[in-house]
Amino acid sequence: MAHSFVSDDRVVDALVDIDLAIGAGEFVSLVGPSGCGKTTLLNMVAGLVTPTEGQVRIGGKVVTEPSRDTAYMLARDALFPWRSALENVMLGLEVRGVPRAERRAVAQEWMQRVHLGGFERARVTELSQGMRQRVAIARTLAGSPRCILMDEPFAALDAQTRLLIQQEFLGLWARSGATVVFVTHDLQEAVALSDRVVLMGSRPGRIAKEVDIDLPRPRNMTEIQADPEWQRVYLELQDALKEETAAMRAEREEATA
Ligand SMILES: Nc1ncnc2c1ncn2[C@@H]1O[C@H](COP(=O)(O)OP(=O)(O)OP(=O)(O)O)[C@@H](O)[C@H]1O
Ligand SMILES: [Mg+2]
């Protein structure tokens, strides 16, 4: 699979030779230097960008448009600020085609699951960043999507809150059985959360390396970095990422020289 963007008579080969199979229920992270095509790849899986070459299939079906079975969660929570927390979760259900009568009850249940019971009527602007991200998680998971796409979902959180929310998200994901494709700049996070980390390189964007993370689940986010296996994989990927970033810089300097 490949993708090129054409703008102002300029062609950007965003992705080439992408051949990636993800198993049902698998948690896969995409990491790589800025501009290597992570978001573009995610948008293709979401049905928002059509590859110029090849295709994306989910469950054997070619993706041509956004599907109800696929949920997309972004870094900034993208909630409706003037609506209540509960209404934001309900909106997610509406998009997924959940009948009106069920929406409130299901949304209320999800508010409990993300530990926001009692904040149903709070407006999003009255919530902390961490609470907003919990609402976004509830909205993402409430429609029971088969596939969850996340683009740096926890990037805006402070370190402590991030750990907590990662842990909570892992628990909810484990119960959902959904497939996750997770984009992050944070290699530590990728190794801690995933079954597999896909390292991408740039110019043009491609897959540089894939590493299976053989750490048992359930995982403890505050302790996992002490695990020798976590450290081994992290260092291996860190070296590879440094190479990709250095290669990208060198090319950029050549291009501007
Ligand atoms: N709509 C677009 N039109 C033209 N070029 C685009 C478009 N979207 C992305 N690109 C280009 O495609 C390449 C990949 O962009 P993409 O946003 O997928 O990278 P990324 O890996 O998500 O980067 P970051 O880590 O900074 O979010 C970049 O060179 C970018 O400039
Ligand atoms: Mg991106």
Tab-separated table of C-alpha atoms and ligand atoms in Angstrom:
chain	number	residue	atom	x	y	z
A	1	MET	CA	0.000	0.000	0.000
A	2	ALA	CA	1.224	3.523	-0.707
A	3	HIS	CA	0.032	7.080	-0.535
A	4	SER	CA	1.094	10.334	-2.173
A	5	PHE	CA	-0.333	13.767	-1.530
A	6	VAL	CA	-0.496	16.185	-4.459
A	7	SER	CA	-0.579	19.874	-3.636
A	8	ASP	CA	0.473	22.918	-5.686
A	9	ASP	CA	1.880	20.619	-8.382
A	10	ARG	CA	4.110	19.052	-5.774
A	11	VAL	CA	3.875	15.351	-5.018
A	12	VAL	CA	4.682	14.151	-1.506
A	13	ASP	CA	5.187	10.411	-1.230
A	14	ALA	CA	3.849	10.107	2.288
A	15	LEU	CA	3.910	6.317	2.476
A	16	VAL	CA	5.473	3.549	0.360
A	17	ASP	CA	5.493	-0.246	0.565
A	18	ILE	CA	3.241	-0.440	3.583
A	19	ASP	CA	2.397	-4.076	4.236
A	20	LEU	CA	0.960	-4.484	7.685
A	21	ALA	CA	-1.386	-7.145	9.025
A	22	ILE	CA	-2.933	-6.610	12.432
A	23	GLY	CA	-4.703	-9.416	14.256
A	24	ALA	CA	-8.169	-9.047	15.765
A	25	GLY	CA	-7.801	-7.857	19.354
A	26	GLU	CA	-4.159	-6.893	18.899
A	27	PHE	CA	-2.706	-3.681	20.364
A	28	VAL	CA	-0.271	-2.200	17.864
A	29	SER	CA	1.629	1.066	18.250
A	30	LEU	CA	3.056	3.158	15.442
A	31	VAL	CA	6.117	5.215	16.338
A	32	GLY	CA	8.573	7.190	14.224
A	33	PRO	CA	9.950	10.652	13.538
A	34	SER	CA	7.580	13.527	12.889
A	35	GLY	CA	6.277	13.500	9.339
A	36	CYS	CA	6.856	9.784	8.678
A	37	GLY	CA	3.184	9.233	7.936
A	38	LYS	CA	1.721	7.859	11.178
A	39	THR	CA	-1.401	10.022	11.078
A	40	THR	CA	-1.804	9.410	7.343
A	41	LEU	CA	-1.725	5.661	7.924
A	42	LEU	CA	-4.247	5.965	10.735
A	43	ASN	CA	-6.500	8.107	8.534
A	44	MET	CA	-6.404	5.387	5.905
A	45	VAL	CA	-7.506	2.752	8.394
A	46	ALA	CA	-10.254	5.169	9.467
A	47	GLY	CA	-11.454	5.523	5.878
A	48	LEU	CA	-10.668	9.250	5.832
A	49	VAL	CA	-7.830	8.991	3.308
A	50	THR	CA	-7.921	6.623	0.333
A	51	PRO	CA	-4.513	5.145	-0.481
A	52	THR	CA	-3.260	6.025	-3.957
A	53	GLU	CA	-1.978	2.470	-4.256
A	54	GLY	CA	-3.346	-0.673	-2.636
A	55	GLN	CA	-6.071	-0.863	-0.039
A	56	VAL	CA	-6.923	-1.246	3.621
A	57	ARG	CA	-9.116	-4.174	4.619
A	58	ILE	CA	-10.808	-4.740	7.940
A	59	GLY	CA	-12.217	-8.200	8.421
A	60	GLY	CA	-11.773	-8.857	4.694
A	61	LYS	CA	-13.783	-5.790	3.724
A	62	VAL	CA	-12.108	-2.963	1.836
A	63	VAL	CA	-12.285	0.321	3.735
A	64	THR	CA	-13.744	3.089	1.566
A	65	GLU	CA	-15.368	5.331	4.169
A	66	PRO	CA	-15.563	5.739	7.956
A	67	SER	CA	-17.297	2.827	9.661
A	68	ARG	CA	-19.362	2.584	12.814
A	69	ASP	CA	-17.175	-0.272	13.943
A	70	THR	CA	-14.108	1.956	14.016
A	71	ALA	CA	-13.619	4.688	16.621
A	72	TYR	CA	-11.048	7.468	16.341
A	73	MET	CA	-9.609	9.294	19.349
A	74	LEU	CA	-7.303	12.284	19.045
A	75	ALA	CA	-4.713	13.970	21.260
A	76	ARG	CA	-6.792	16.965	22.079
A	77	ASP	CA	-10.010	15.590	23.326
A	78	ALA	CA	-12.130	17.112	20.534
A	79	LEU	CA	-15.141	17.258	22.845
A	80	PHE	CA	-17.993	19.744	22.484
A	81	PRO	CA	-17.190	22.306	25.199
A	82	TRP	CA	-20.719	23.668	25.581
A	83	ARG	CA	-22.214	20.238	26.184
A	84	SER	CA	-22.163	18.251	29.377
A	85	ALA	CA	-19.794	15.316	29.867
A	86	LEU	CA	-22.682	12.889	29.575
A	87	GLU	CA	-23.961	14.508	26.387
A	88	ASN	CA	-20.518	14.171	24.856
A	89	VAL	CA	-20.499	10.443	25.558
A	90	MET	CA	-24.062	10.187	24.213
A	91	LEU	CA	-23.010	11.940	21.006
A	92	GLY	CA	-20.434	9.230	20.445
A	93	LEU	CA	-23.222	6.677	20.714
A	94	GLU	CA	-25.410	8.598	18.311
A	95	VAL	CA	-22.671	8.496	15.695
A	96	ARG	CA	-22.466	4.742	16.239
A	97	GLY	CA	-26.177	4.316	15.623
A	98	VAL	CA	-27.203	3.338	19.152
A	99	PRO	CA	-30.990	3.830	19.528
A	100	ARG	CA	-31.968	7.021	21.317
A	101	ALA	CA	-33.577	5.239	24.274
A	102	GLU	CA	-30.402	3.334	25.098
A	103	ARG	CA	-27.965	6.205	24.782
A	104	ARG	CA	-28.415	7.798	28.176
A	105	ALA	CA	-28.175	4.545	30.128
A	106	VAL	CA	-25.136	3.323	28.207
A	107	ALA	CA	-23.415	6.704	28.503
A	108	GLN	CA	-24.117	6.796	32.244
A	109	GLU	CA	-22.577	3.366	32.638
A	110	TRP	CA	-19.466	4.511	30.785
A	111	MET	CA	-19.161	7.629	32.961
A	112	GLN	CA	-18.938	5.228	35.918
A	113	ARG	CA	-16.391	3.035	34.181
A	114	VAL	CA	-14.044	5.988	33.620
A	115	HIS	CA	-14.537	7.077	37.251
A	116	LEU	CA	-16.569	10.158	36.433
A	117	GLY	CA	-19.763	9.151	38.176
A	118	GLY	CA	-21.283	12.397	39.531
A	119	PHE	CA	-19.800	14.554	36.763
A	120	GLU	CA	-22.453	13.719	34.179
A	121	ARG	CA	-23.838	17.245	34.133
A	122	ALA	CA	-20.507	19.058	34.333
A	123	ARG	CA	-19.609	21.034	31.266
A	124	VAL	CA	-16.414	20.006	29.524
A	125	THR	CA	-14.891	23.428	30.230
A	126	GLU	CA	-15.296	22.711	33.943
A	127	LEU	CA	-13.251	19.508	33.793
A	128	SER	CA	-9.503	19.011	34.177
A	129	GLN	CA	-7.445	17.777	31.227
A	130	GLY	CA	-7.357	14.277	32.699
A	131	MET	CA	-11.112	14.239	33.216
A	132	ARG	CA	-11.661	15.426	29.669
A	133	GLN	CA	-9.511	12.616	28.374
A	134	ARG	CA	-11.600	10.177	30.421
A	135	VAL	CA	-14.745	11.551	28.794
A	136	ALA	CA	-13.056	11.100	25.414
A	137	ILE	CA	-12.185	7.493	26.305
A	138	ALA	CA	-15.766	6.834	27.372
A	139	ARG	CA	-17.038	8.359	24.160
A	140	THR	CA	-14.592	6.240	22.140
A	141	LEU	CA	-15.369	2.951	23.857
A	142	ALA	CA	-19.076	3.361	24.542
A	143	GLY	CA	-20.138	2.324	21.056
A	144	SER	CA	-18.268	-1.014	21.421
A	145	PRO	CA	-16.078	-0.408	18.363
A	146	ARG	CA	-14.215	-3.419	16.942
A	147	CYS	CA	-11.309	-1.179	16.033
A	148	ILE	CA	-9.952	1.770	18.008
A	149	LEU	CA	-7.620	4.276	16.361
A	150	MET	CA	-5.748	6.653	18.641
A	151	ASP	CA	-3.468	9.511	17.601
A	152	GLU	CA	-1.300	10.565	20.546
A	153	PRO	CA	-4.317	10.358	22.846
A	154	PHE	CA	-2.418	10.951	26.085
A	155	ALA	CA	0.148	13.480	24.855
A	156	ALA	CA	-1.521	16.446	26.563
A	157	LEU	CA	-1.474	14.877	30.025
A	158	ASP	CA	1.086	15.334	32.782
A	159	ALA	CA	3.182	12.274	33.618
A	160	GLN	CA	1.196	11.193	36.680
A	161	THR	CA	-2.224	11.535	35.092
A	162	ARG	CA	-0.969	9.844	31.972
A	163	LEU	CA	0.136	6.746	33.902
A	164	LEU	CA	-3.208	6.547	35.627
A	165	ILE	CA	-5.210	6.928	32.449
A	166	GLN	CA	-3.011	4.481	30.531
A	167	GLN	CA	-3.678	1.936	33.256
A	168	GLU	CA	-7.411	2.551	33.182
A	169	PHE	CA	-7.521	2.436	29.412
A	170	LEU	CA	-5.677	-0.901	29.323
A	171	GLY	CA	-8.249	-2.390	31.703
A	172	LEU	CA	-11.188	-1.172	29.615
A	173	TRP	CA	-9.538	-2.281	26.376
A	174	ALA	CA	-8.842	-5.768	27.744
A	175	ARG	CA	-12.536	-6.222	28.458
A	176	SER	CA	-13.542	-4.866	25.039
A	177	GLY	CA	-11.545	-7.276	22.897
A	178	ALA	CA	-11.117	-4.465	20.346
A	179	THR	CA	-8.148	-4.044	18.045
A	180	VAL	CA	-6.104	-0.915	18.794
A	181	VAL	CA	-3.843	1.043	16.462
A	182	PHE	CA	-2.083	3.588	18.645
A	183	VAL	CA	0.124	6.426	17.408
A	184	THR	CA	2.580	7.966	19.842
A	185	HIS	CA	5.838	9.907	19.997
A	186	ASP	CA	6.539	8.266	23.304
A	187	LEU	CA	8.491	5.033	22.900
A	188	GLN	CA	8.158	4.187	26.597
A	189	GLU	CA	4.406	4.345	26.295
A	190	ALA	CA	4.413	2.274	23.089
A	191	VAL	CA	6.429	-0.549	24.635
A	192	ALA	CA	4.432	-0.531	27.861
A	193	LEU	CA	1.011	-0.697	26.214
A	194	SER	CA	1.432	-2.745	23.052
A	195	ASP	CA	1.583	-6.296	21.772
A	196	ARG	CA	3.687	-5.033	18.895
A	197	VAL	CA	5.508	-1.809	18.068
A	198	VAL	CA	5.849	-0.772	14.438
A	199	LEU	CA	8.686	1.697	13.915
A	200	MET	CA	8.284	3.865	10.855
A	201	GLY	CA	10.974	5.731	8.935
A	202	SER	CA	10.519	8.775	6.755
A	203	ARG	CA	11.199	10.227	3.344
A	204	PRO	CA	9.258	8.430	2.158
A	205	GLY	CA	7.285	7.022	5.069
A	206	ARG	CA	7.713	3.278	5.426
A	207	ILE	CA	7.917	0.528	7.994
A	208	ALA	CA	11.474	0.266	9.312
A	209	LYS	CA	11.117	-2.318	12.046
A	210	GLU	CA	8.515	-4.369	13.892
A	211	VAL	CA	9.045	-5.692	17.391
A	212	ASP	CA	6.780	-8.030	19.373
A	213	ILE	CA	6.415	-7.112	23.030
A	214	ASP	CA	6.330	-10.370	24.974
A	215	LEU	CA	5.260	-8.931	28.303
A	216	PRO	CA	2.424	-10.654	30.158
A	217	ARG	CA	-0.954	-8.992	30.756
A	218	PRO	CA	-2.464	-7.494	32.753
A	219	ARG	CA	0.372	-4.996	32.939
A	220	ASN	CA	1.194	-2.556	35.677
A	221	MET	CA	2.145	0.789	34.164
A	222	THR	CA	4.076	2.010	37.191
A	223	GLU	CA	6.229	-1.119	37.433
A	224	ILE	CA	6.624	-2.287	33.877
A	225	GLN	CA	9.722	-0.221	33.133
A	226	ALA	CA	11.642	-2.240	35.726
A	227	ASP	CA	11.024	-5.419	33.736
A	228	PRO	CA	14.220	-6.561	31.938
A	229	GLU	CA	12.190	-7.477	28.842
A	230	TRP	CA	10.678	-3.976	28.741
A	231	GLN	CA	14.189	-2.510	28.983
A	232	ARG	CA	15.627	-4.780	26.310
A	233	VAL	CA	12.908	-3.963	23.780
A	234	TYR	CA	12.915	-0.277	24.669
A	235	LEU	CA	16.664	0.043	24.086
A	236	GLU	CA	16.460	-1.880	20.823
A	237	LEU	CA	13.713	0.404	19.530
A	238	GLN	CA	15.384	3.528	20.862
A	239	ASP	CA	18.519	2.762	18.832
A	240	ALA	CA	16.471	2.128	15.715
A	241	LEU	CA	14.459	5.315	16.243
A	242	LYS	CA	17.654	7.342	16.666
A	243	GLU	CA	18.898	5.985	13.344
A	244	GLU	CA	15.672	6.903	11.594
A	245	THR	CA	15.657	10.384	13.084
A	246	ALA	CA	19.320	10.949	12.159
A	247	ALA	CA	18.710	9.721	8.590
A	248	MET	CA	15.800	12.116	8.282
A	249	ARG	CA	17.867	15.058	9.539
A	250	ALA	CA	20.749	14.254	7.197
A	251	GLU	CA	18.400	14.176	4.230
A	252	ARG	CA	16.808	17.415	5.250
A	253	GLU	CA	20.198	19.118	5.515
A	254	GLU	CA	21.173	17.768	2.116
A	255	ALA	CA	17.979	19.092	0.630
A	256	THR	CA	18.542	22.583	2.036
A	257	ALA	CA	22.318	22.688	1.326
B	1	LIG	N1	-3.308	16.801	3.501
B	1	LIG	C1	-2.018	16.761	3.155
B	1	LIG	N2	-1.568	17.340	2.029
B	1	LIG	C2	-0.271	17.290	1.669
B	1	LIG	N3	0.686	16.667	2.379
B	1	LIG	C3	0.303	16.056	3.523
B	1	LIG	C4	-1.059	16.068	3.986
B	1	LIG	N4	-1.119	15.394	5.161
B	1	LIG	C5	0.136	14.986	5.420
B	1	LIG	N5	0.993	15.368	4.444
B	1	LIG	C6	2.430	15.058	4.369
B	1	LIG	O1	2.577	13.657	4.513
B	1	LIG	C7	3.670	13.343	5.358
B	1	LIG	C8	3.192	12.515	6.558
B	1	LIG	O2	2.383	13.325	7.412
B	1	LIG	P1	1.713	12.746	8.736
B	1	LIG	O3	0.887	13.815	9.313
B	1	LIG	O4	1.055	11.466	8.413
B	1	LIG	O5	2.987	12.464	9.639
B	1	LIG	P2	3.075	12.026	11.180
B	1	LIG	O6	4.000	10.863	11.221
B	1	LIG	O7	1.719	11.847	11.733
B	1	LIG	O8	3.790	13.282	11.844
B	1	LIG	P3	3.653	13.863	13.349
B	1	LIG	O9	4.420	12.917	14.212
B	1	LIG	O10	4.321	15.195	13.264
B	1	LIG	O11	2.211	13.934	13.685
B	1	LIG	C9	4.314	14.666	5.732
B	1	LIG	O12	5.373	14.900	4.823
B	1	LIG	C10	3.209	15.678	5.522
B	1	LIG	O13	3.736	16.924	5.177
B	2	MG	MG	0.658	12.797	13.266
